[in-house]
Coordinates of C-alpha atoms in Angstrom, one line a residue:
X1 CA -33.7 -34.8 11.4
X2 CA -31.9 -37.7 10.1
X3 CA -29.1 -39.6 11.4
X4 CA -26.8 -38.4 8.7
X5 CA -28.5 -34.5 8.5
X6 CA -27.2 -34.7 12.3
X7 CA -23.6 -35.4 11.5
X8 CA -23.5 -33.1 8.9
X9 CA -24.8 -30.2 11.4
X10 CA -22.5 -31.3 14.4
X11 CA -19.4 -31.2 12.2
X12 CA -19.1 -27.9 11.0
X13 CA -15.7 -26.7 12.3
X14 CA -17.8 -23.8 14.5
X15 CA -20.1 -26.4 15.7
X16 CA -17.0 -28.6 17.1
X17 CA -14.5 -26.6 17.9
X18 CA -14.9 -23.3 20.5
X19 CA -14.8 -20.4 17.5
X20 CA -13.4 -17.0 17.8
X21 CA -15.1 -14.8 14.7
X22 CA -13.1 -12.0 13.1
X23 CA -15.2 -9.9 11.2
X24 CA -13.3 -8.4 8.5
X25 CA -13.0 -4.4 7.6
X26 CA -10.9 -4.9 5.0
X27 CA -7.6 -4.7 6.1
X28 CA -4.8 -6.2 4.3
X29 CA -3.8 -8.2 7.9
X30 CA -7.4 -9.1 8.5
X31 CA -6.7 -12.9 7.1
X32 CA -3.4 -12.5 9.6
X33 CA -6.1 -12.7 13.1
X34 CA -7.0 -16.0 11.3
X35 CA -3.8 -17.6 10.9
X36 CA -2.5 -16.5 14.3
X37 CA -5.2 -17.9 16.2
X38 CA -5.3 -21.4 14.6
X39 CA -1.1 -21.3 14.7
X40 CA -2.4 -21.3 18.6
X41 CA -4.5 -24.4 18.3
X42 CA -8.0 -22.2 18.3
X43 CA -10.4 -22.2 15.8
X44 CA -11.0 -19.0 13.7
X45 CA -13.1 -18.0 10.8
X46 CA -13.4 -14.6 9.1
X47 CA -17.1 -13.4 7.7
X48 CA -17.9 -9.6 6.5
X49 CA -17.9 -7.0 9.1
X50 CA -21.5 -6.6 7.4
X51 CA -23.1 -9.8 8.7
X52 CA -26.1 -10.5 10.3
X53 CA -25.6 -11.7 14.1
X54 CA -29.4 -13.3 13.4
X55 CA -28.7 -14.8 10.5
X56 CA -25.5 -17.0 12.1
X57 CA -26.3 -20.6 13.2
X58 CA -24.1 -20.8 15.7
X59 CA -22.0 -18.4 18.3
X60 CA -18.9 -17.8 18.1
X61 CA -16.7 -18.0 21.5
X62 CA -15.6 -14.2 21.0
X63 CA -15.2 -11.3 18.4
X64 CA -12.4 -9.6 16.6
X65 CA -13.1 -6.3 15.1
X66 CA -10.5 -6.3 12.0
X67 CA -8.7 -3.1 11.0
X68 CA -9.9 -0.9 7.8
X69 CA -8.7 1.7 5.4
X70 CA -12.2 3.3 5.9
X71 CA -13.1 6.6 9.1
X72 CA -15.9 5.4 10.8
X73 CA -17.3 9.1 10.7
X74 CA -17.5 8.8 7.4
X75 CA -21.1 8.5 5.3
X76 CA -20.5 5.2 3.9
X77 CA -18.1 3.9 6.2
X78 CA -18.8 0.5 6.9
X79 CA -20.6 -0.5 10.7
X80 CA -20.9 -4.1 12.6
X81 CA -23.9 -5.6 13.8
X82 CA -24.8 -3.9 17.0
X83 CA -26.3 -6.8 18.4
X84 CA -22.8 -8.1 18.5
X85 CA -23.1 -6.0 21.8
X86 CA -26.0 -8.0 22.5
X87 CA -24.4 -11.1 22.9
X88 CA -22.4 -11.0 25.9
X89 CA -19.3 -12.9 24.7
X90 CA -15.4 -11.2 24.8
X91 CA -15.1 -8.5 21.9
X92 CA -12.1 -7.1 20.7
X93 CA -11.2 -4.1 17.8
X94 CA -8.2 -4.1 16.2
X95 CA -7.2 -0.6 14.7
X96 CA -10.2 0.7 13.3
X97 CA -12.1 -2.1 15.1
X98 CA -11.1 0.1 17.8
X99 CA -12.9 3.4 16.4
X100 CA -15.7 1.3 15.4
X101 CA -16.3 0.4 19.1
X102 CA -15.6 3.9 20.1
X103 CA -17.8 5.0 17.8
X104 CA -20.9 2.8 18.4
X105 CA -20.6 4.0 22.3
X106 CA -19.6 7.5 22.0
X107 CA -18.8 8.9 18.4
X108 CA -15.8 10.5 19.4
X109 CA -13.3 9.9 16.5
X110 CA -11.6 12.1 14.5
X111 CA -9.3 12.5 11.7
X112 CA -5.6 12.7 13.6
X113 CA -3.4 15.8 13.0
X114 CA -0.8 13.3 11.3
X115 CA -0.4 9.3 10.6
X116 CA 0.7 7.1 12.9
X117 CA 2.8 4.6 11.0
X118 CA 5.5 1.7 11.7
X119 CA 6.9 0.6 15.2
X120 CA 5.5 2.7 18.4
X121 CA 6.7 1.9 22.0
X122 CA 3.4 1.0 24.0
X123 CA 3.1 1.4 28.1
X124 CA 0.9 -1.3 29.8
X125 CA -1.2 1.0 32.1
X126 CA -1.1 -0.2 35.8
X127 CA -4.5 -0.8 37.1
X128 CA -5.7 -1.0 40.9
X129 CA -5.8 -5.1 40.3
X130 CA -2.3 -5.1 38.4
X131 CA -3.0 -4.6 34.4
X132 CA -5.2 -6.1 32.0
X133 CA -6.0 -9.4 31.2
X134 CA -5.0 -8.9 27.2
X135 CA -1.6 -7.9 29.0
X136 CA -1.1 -10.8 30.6
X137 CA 2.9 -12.0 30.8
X138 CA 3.9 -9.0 29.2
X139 CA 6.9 -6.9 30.3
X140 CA 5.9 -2.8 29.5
X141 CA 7.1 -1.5 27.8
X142 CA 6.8 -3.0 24.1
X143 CA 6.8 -2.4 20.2
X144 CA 3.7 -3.0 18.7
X145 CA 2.8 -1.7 14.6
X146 CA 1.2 1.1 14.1
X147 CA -1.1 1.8 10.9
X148 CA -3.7 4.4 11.8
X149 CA -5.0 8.2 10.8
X150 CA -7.7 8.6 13.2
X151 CA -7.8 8.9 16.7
X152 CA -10.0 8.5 19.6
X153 CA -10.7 12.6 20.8
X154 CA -11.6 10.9 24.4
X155 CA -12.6 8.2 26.0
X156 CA -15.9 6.6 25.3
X157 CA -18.7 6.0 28.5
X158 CA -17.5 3.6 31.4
X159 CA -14.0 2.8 29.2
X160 CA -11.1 3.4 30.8
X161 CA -7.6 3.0 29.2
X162 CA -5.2 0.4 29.1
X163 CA -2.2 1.0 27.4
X164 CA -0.7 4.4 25.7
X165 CA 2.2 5.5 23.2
X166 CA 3.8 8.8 23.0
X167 CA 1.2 9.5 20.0
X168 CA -1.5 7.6 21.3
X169 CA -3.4 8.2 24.8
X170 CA -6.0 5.9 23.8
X171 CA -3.7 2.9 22.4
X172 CA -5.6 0.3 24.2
X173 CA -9.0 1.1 26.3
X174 CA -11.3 -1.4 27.8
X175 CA -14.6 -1.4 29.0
X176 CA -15.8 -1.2 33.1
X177 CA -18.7 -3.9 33.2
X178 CA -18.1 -5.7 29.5
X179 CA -15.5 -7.8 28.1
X180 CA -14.8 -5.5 25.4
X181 CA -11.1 -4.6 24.6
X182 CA -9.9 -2.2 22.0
X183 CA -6.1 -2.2 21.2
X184 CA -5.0 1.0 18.0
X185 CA -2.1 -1.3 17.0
X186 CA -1.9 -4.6 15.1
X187 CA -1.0 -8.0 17.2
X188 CA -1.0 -10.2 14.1
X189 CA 1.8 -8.9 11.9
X190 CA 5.5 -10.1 13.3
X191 CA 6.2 -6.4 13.8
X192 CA 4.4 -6.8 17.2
X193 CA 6.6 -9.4 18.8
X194 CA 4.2 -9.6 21.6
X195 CA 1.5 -10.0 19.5
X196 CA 0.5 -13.5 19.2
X197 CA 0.7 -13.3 23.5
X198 CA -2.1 -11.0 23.1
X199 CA -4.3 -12.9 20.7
X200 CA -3.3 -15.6 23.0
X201 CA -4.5 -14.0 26.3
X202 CA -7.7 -12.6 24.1
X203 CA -8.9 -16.0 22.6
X204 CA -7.8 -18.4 25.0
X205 CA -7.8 -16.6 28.7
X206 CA -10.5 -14.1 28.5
X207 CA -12.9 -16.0 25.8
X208 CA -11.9 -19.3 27.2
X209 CA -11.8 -20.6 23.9
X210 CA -10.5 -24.6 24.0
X211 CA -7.3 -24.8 22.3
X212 CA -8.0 -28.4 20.5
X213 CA -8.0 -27.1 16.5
X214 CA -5.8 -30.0 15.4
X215 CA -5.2 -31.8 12.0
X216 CA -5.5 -34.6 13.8
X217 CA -9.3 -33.9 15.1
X218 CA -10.1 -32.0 11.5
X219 CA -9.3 -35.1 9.9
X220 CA -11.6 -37.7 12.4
X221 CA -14.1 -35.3 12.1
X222 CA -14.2 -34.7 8.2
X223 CA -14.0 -38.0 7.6
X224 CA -16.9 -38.4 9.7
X225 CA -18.6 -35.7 7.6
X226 CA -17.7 -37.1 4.3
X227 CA -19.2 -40.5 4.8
X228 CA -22.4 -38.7 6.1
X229 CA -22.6 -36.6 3.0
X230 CA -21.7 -39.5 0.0
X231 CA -23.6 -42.0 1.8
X232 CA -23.1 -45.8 1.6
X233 CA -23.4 -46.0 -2.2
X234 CA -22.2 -42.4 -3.3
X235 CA -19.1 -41.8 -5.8
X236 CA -16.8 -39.2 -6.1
X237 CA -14.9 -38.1 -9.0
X238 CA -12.0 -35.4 -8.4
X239 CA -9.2 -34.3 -10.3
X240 CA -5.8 -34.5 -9.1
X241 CA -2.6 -32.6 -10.3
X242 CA 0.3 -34.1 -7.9
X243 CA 0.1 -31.0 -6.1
X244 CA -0.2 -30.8 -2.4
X245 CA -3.7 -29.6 -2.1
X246 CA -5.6 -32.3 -4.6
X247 CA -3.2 -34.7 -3.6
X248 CA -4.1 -34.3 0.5
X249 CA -7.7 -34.1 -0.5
X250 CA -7.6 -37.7 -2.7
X251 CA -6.1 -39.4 -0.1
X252 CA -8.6 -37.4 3.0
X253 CA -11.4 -39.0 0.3
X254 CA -10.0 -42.3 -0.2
X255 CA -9.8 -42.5 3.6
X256 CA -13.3 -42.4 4.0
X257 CA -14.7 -44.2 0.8
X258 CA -12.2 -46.3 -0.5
X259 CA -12.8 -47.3 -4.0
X260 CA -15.9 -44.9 -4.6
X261 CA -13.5 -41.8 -5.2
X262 CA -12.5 -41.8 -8.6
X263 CA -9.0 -39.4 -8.7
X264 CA -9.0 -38.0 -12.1
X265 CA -5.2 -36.6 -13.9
X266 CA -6.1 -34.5 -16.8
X267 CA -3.1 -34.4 -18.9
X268 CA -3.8 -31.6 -20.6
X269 CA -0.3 -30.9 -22.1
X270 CA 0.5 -28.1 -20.0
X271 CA 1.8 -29.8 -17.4
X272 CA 5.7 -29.9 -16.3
X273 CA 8.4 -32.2 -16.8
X274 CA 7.5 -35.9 -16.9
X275 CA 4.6 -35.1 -14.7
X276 CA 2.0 -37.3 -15.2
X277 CA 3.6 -40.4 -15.4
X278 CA 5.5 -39.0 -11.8
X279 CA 1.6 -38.5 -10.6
X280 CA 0.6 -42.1 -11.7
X281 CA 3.3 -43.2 -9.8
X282 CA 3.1 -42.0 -6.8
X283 CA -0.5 -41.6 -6.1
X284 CA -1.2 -45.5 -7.3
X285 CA 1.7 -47.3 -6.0
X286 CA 2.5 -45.2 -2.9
X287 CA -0.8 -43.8 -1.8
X288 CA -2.8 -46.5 -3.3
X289 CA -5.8 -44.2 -4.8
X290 CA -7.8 -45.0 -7.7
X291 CA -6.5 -43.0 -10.7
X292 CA -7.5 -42.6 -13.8
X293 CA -5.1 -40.5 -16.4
X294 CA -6.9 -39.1 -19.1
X295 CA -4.3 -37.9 -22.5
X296 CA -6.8 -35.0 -23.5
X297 CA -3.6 -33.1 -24.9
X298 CA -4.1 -32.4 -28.3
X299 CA -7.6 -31.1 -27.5
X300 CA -6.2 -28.3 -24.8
X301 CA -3.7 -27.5 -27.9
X302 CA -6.0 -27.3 -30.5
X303 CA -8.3 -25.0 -27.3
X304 CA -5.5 -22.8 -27.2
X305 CA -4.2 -22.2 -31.0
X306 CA -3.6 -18.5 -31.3
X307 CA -5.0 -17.2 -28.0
X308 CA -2.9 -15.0 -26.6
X309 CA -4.9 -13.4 -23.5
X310 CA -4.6 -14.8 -20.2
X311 CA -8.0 -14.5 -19.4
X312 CA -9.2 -16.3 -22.3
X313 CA -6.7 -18.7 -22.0
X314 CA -8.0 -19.6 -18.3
X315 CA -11.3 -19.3 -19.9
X316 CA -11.1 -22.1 -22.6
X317 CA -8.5 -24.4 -19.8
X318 CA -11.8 -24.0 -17.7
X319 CA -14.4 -24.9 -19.7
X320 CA -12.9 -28.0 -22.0
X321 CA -11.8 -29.1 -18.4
X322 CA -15.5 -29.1 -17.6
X323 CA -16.5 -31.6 -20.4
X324 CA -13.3 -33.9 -19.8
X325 CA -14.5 -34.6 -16.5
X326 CA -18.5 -35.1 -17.6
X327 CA -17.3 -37.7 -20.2
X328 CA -14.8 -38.8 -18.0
X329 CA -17.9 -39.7 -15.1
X330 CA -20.1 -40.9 -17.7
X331 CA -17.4 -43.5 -18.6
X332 CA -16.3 -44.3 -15.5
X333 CA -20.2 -44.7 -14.2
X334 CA -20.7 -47.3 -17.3
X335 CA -18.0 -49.0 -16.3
X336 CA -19.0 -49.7 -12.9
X337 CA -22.6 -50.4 -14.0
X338 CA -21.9 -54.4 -13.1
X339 CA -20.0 -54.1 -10.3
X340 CA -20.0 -54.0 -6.7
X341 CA -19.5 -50.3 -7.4
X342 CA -22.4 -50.0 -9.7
X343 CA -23.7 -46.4 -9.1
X344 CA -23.9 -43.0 -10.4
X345 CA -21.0 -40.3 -9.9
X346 CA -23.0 -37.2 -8.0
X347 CA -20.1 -35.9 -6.6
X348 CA -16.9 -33.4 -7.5
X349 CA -13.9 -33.2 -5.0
X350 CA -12.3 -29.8 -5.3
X351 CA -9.6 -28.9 -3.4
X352 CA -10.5 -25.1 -2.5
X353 CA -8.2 -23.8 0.4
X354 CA -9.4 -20.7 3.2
X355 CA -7.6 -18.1 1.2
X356 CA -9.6 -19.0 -2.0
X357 CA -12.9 -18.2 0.5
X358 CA -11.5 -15.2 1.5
X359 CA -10.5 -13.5 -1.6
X360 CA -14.2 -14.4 -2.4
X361 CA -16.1 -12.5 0.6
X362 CA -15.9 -8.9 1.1
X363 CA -18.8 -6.5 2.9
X364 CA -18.8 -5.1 -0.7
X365 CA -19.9 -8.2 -2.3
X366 CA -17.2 -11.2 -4.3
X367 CA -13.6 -9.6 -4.8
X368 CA -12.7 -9.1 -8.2
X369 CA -9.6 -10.5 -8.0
X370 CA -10.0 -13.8 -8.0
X371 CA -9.0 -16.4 -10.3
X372 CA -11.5 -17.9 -12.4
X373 CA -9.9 -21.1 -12.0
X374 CA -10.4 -21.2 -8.1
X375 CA -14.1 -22.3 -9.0
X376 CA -15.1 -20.3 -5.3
X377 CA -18.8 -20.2 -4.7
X378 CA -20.2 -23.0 -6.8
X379 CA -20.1 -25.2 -10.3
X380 CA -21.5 -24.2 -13.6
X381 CA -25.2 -26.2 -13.7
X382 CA -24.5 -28.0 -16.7
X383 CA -21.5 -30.0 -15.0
X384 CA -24.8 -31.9 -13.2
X385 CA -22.2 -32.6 -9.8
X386 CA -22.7 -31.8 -6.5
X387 CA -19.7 -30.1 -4.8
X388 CA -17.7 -31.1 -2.0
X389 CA -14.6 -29.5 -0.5
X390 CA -12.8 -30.7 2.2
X391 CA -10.4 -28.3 2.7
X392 CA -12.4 -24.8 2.4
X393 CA -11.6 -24.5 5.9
X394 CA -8.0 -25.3 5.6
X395 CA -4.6 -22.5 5.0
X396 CA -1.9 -24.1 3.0
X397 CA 0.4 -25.1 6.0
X398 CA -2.8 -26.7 7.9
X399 CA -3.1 -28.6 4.5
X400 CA 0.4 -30.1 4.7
X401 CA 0.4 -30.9 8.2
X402 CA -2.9 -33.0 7.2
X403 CA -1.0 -34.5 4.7
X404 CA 1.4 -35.6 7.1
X405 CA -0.9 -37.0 9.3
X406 CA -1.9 -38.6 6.6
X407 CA 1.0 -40.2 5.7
X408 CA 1.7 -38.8 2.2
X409 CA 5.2 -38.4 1.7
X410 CA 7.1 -35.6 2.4
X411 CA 8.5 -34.6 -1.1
X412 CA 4.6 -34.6 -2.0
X413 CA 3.2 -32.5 1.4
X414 CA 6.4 -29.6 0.4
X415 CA 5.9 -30.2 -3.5
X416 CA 5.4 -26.4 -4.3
X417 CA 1.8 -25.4 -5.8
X418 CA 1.3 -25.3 -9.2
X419 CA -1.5 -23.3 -11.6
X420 CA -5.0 -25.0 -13.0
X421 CA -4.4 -23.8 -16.2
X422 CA -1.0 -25.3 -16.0
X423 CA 2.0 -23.8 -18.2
X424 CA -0.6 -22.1 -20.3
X425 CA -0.2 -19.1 -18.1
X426 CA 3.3 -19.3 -17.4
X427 CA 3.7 -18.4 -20.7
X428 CA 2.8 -15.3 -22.0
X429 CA 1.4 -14.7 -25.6
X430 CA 0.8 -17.9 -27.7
X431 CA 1.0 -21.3 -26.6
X432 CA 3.0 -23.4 -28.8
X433 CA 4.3 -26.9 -28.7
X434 CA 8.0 -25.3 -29.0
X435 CA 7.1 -22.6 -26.5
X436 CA 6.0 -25.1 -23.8
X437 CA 9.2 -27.0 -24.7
X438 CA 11.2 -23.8 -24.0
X439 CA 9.2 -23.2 -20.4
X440 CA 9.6 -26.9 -19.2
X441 CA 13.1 -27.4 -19.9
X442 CA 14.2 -23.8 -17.7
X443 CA 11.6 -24.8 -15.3
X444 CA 13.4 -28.2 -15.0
X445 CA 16.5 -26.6 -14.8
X446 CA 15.6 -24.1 -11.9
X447 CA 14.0 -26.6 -9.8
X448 CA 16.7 -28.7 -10.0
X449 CA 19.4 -26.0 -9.0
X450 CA 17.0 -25.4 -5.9
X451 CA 17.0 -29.0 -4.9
X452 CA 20.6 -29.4 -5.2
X453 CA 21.3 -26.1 -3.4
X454 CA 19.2 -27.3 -0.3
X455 CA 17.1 -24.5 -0.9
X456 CA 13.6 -26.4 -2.3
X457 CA 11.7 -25.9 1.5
X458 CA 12.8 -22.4 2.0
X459 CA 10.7 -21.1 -0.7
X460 CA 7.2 -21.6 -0.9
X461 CA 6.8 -21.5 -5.2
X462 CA 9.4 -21.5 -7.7
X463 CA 9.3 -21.9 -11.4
X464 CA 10.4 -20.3 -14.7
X465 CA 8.3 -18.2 -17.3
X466 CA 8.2 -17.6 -21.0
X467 CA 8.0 -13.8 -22.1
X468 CA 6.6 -12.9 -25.0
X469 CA 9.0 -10.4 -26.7
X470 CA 11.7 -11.8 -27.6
X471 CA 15.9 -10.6 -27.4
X472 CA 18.9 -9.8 -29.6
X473 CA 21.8 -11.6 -28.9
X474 CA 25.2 -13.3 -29.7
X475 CA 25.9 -16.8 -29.2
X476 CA 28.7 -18.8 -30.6
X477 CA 29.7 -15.6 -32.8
X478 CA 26.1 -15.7 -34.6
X479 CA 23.7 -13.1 -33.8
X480 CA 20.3 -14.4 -32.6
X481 CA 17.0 -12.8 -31.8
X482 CA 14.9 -15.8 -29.2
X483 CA 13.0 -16.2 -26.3
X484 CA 13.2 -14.2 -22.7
X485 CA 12.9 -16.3 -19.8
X486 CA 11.7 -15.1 -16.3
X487 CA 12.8 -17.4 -13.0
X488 CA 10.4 -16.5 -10.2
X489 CA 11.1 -17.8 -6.5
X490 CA 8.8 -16.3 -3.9
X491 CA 8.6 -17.0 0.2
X492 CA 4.9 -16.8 1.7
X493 CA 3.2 -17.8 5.3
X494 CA -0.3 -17.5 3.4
X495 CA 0.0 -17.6 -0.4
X496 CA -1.9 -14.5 -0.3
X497 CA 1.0 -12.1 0.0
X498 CA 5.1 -12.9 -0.9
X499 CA 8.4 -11.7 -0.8
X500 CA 10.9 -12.8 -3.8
X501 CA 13.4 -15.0 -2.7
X502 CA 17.1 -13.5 -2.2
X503 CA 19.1 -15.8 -4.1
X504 CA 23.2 -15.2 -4.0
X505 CA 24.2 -13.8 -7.5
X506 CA 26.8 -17.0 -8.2
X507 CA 23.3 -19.7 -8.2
X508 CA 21.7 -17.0 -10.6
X509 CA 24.5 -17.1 -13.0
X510 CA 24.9 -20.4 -12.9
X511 CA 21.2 -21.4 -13.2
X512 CA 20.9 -18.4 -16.4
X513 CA 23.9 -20.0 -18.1
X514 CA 22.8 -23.6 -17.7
X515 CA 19.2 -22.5 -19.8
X516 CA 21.1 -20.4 -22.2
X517 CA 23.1 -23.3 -22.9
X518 CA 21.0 -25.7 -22.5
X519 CA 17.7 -24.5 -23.9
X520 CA 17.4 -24.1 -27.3
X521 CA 15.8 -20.8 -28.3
X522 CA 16.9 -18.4 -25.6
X523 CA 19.0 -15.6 -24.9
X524 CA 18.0 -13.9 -22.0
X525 CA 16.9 -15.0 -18.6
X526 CA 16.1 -13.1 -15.9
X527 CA 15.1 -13.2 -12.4
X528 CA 11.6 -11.5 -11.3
X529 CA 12.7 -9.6 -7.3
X530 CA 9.1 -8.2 -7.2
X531 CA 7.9 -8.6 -3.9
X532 CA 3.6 -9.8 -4.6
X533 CA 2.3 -12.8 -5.9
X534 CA 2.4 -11.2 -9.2
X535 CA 3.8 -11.9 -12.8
X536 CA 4.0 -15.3 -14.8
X537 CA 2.7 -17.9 -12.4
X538 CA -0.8 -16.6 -12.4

């Protein structure tokens, strides 16, 4: 093996740092056991509850058994692995991780007489040695969350029981001889206030996991990585928004190579207010990466004339995107061609984040949800680039904190995310010059009422929205019929779930009379309250 083949296999994340695998069910907190454990400083990933123990190149430090909407009695219920069972490391289910254990040592679950749902009062069971490890520095009784419709009709061979509710006998059970625990509750939502003690004493006591998953140690390591995989002559072109996650990964790759990474702003004439000449500023003068800003406006418009759909909006963003950057490397390769730099671009930085990998993996194949500008799982062939992505491992908060170790500048590391296809999908129907005039100005207007209200880091995204109908309305005694604007202000841990942002009515009515006022060709403004990362931000 080559020197550089062995740097690239020791620094994989589950090669370097101890591992705890959850294996996913499908449960809407399955991502949750993830987050948890690398808030505690240990190293998670999440596969398919389907995967092949053989077909892993590396072991994992201990299991977790997600929950499931699924009965494991069922026909096509999904089943882990048994050699899980094989490997003699700490296992622990989670819900219907739980019945799945049951169930592969004893098939004794059945459908309960009623659901068990929302906050139960759990008992730690004394045991002849005190109580369970997983119970460690725990006061009995506590509240733990509830989300189940099966039950455990008895107690599988050589488990004994470790914890009960009122409804529940079986709420926690453990096994005699093997470190397998099984807990019916959920320890990773904040419903379970004693939960992350329990993922604690799980990953860190009884699996002995090392609790070293830093930024700090990402960022030696990937740099380490990065340098192995471009090599001593390798380029990197990447496209940068101003956003947190391209930004963080321009200046991770300019770390390692310097002037071989090639950051790329597409102004494609969707962006916000004054943006690109804000990114050109900051990234070159402050952060001191190579950028190049390419003004490939007029041919995103002319893209976009009289498409109305979304999808097909994404669609043509996408793929004109696509031949901007080819040229773009083509020119930027000629350039260099008499340099010290001379060299052909092989390689695309992408900033893909861990919730982009897991809305792609499911034990039922890809999820159909995702975005088809996230780009998961590969590159069209014609783009004739490689792929590299430093962050794949990465949440959103691990992402800032690398950014701050980085040194970028705090306004940049909070700067709230913002959408590939740019404007083009905060506004819904046709994208005009006019329109995206309308949606920049509220959006402007917004952000800037959430600056000067101290409220910018409470909220994770904020921006404004362009409806497509449009209103009837009275302004200046003249009836007018013009545009609808939506605000939108959410507040997420993941940006895979959200909650709207309560906002005291006196901001909203100042913030809706400034863009009626202000913004020629509306009438109406309202304020989205749904509570999912749905609606006009894509």
């Amino acid at each position: 093996m080559a020197a550089d083949e062995e740097v690239l296999e020791k620094t994989e994340p589950h090669k370097t740092f101890d591992t705890i695998l959850v294996l996913d069910f499908g449960s809407q907190y399955s991502h949750l056991i993830t987050r948890r454990l690398r808030d505690l400083n240990v190293y998670s990933e999440m596969l398919p509850c389907t995967q092949k123990i053989s077909e892993l190149s590396w072991k994992p430090k201990g299991i977790i058994l997600s929950g499931g909407p699924y009965s494991v009695y069922e026909p096509d219920a999904p089943h882990v692995d048994p050699a899980i069972f094989d490997l003699d490391i700490p296992i622990l289910g989670i819900c219907y991780g739980l019945q799945e254990i049951a169930w592969q040592f004893g098939k004794n679950v059945l459908a309960g007489e009623k659901r068990e749902y929302g906050h139960a009062s759990l008992d730690i069971t004394p045991l002849s040695n005190g109580t369970s490890p997983l119970f460690a520095n725990i006061t009995s009784p506590l509240t733990v969350w509830m989300s189940h419709g099966d039950k455990l009709s008895h107690l599988p061979p050589s488990f004994f029981t470790i914890a009960t509710t009122p409804s529940s006998p079986f709420a926690g059970i453990a096994h005699a001889s093997k470190p397998l625990y099984c807990i019916q509750f959920h320890p990773e939502v904040t419903h379970t206030p004693s939960g992350t003690t329990i993922l604690s004493n799980f990953a860190a006591t009884i699996c002995r996991a090392r609790q070293n998953w830093t930024m700090t140690e990402f960022s030696s390591q990937e740099i380490t990585r990065i340098r192995a995989l471009v090599g001593d002559k390798g380029q990197v072109i990447g496209a940068v928004s101003g956003g947190v996650d391209s930004t963080v990964a321009a200046k991770l790759m300019h770390t390692a190579i310097g002037a071989r990474f090639h950051a790329v702003l597409v102004d494609n004439g969707l962006l916000r207010h004054d943006e690109a000449a804000q990114v050109h500023t900051t990234l070159t003068q402050q952060l001191g990466i190579n950028l190049h800003v390419i003004d490939a406006s007029a041919r995103f418009l002319a893209a976009l004339a009289g498409v109305s759909d979304p999808e097909t909006k994404r669609k043509r963003i996408g793929a004109l995107f696509i031949d901007v950057f080819q040229e773009t490397a083509r020119a930027l390769a000629a350039e260099a061609a008499d340099t010290p730099s001379a060299g052909p671009i092989e390689w695309l930085l992408q900033g893909t984040l861990y919730p982009d990998v897991i809305e792609s993996i499911s034990f039922k194949g890809p999820s159909q949800t995702i975005k088809t500008h996230h780009n998961v799982g590969g590159l069209p062939a014609s783009l004739h680039l490689q792929l590299i992505e430093p962050l794949r491992e990465l949440f959103k908060d691990e992402v800032r904190a690398l950014g701050a170790q980085l040194g970028i500048p705090a306004a940049l590391v909070w700067r709230h995310p913002f959408p590939g296809p740019g404007l083009a999908i905060r506004i819904k129907g046709a994208v005009t010059p006019d329109r995206l005039r309308v949606v920049r100005q509220a959006d402007e207007i917004f952000i800037a009422a959430i600056r000067a209200a101290g409220l910018y880091r409470l909220i994770s995204q904020a921006y404004a929205g362009l409806l497509e109908d449009r209103a009837v309305g009275v302004m200046g005694d003249k009836r007018v019929y013009e545009g609808i604007v939506v605000l939108r202000a959410v507040v997420t841990t993941d940006f895979m779930t959200a909650t709207a942002f309560r906002f005291e009515p006196e901001f909203l009515e100042g913030v809706q009379g400034r863009v009626v006022n202000e913004v020629a060709g509306v009438c109406r403004v309202f304020y989205d309250s749904e509570s999912f990362l749905l609606g006009v931000g894509g």
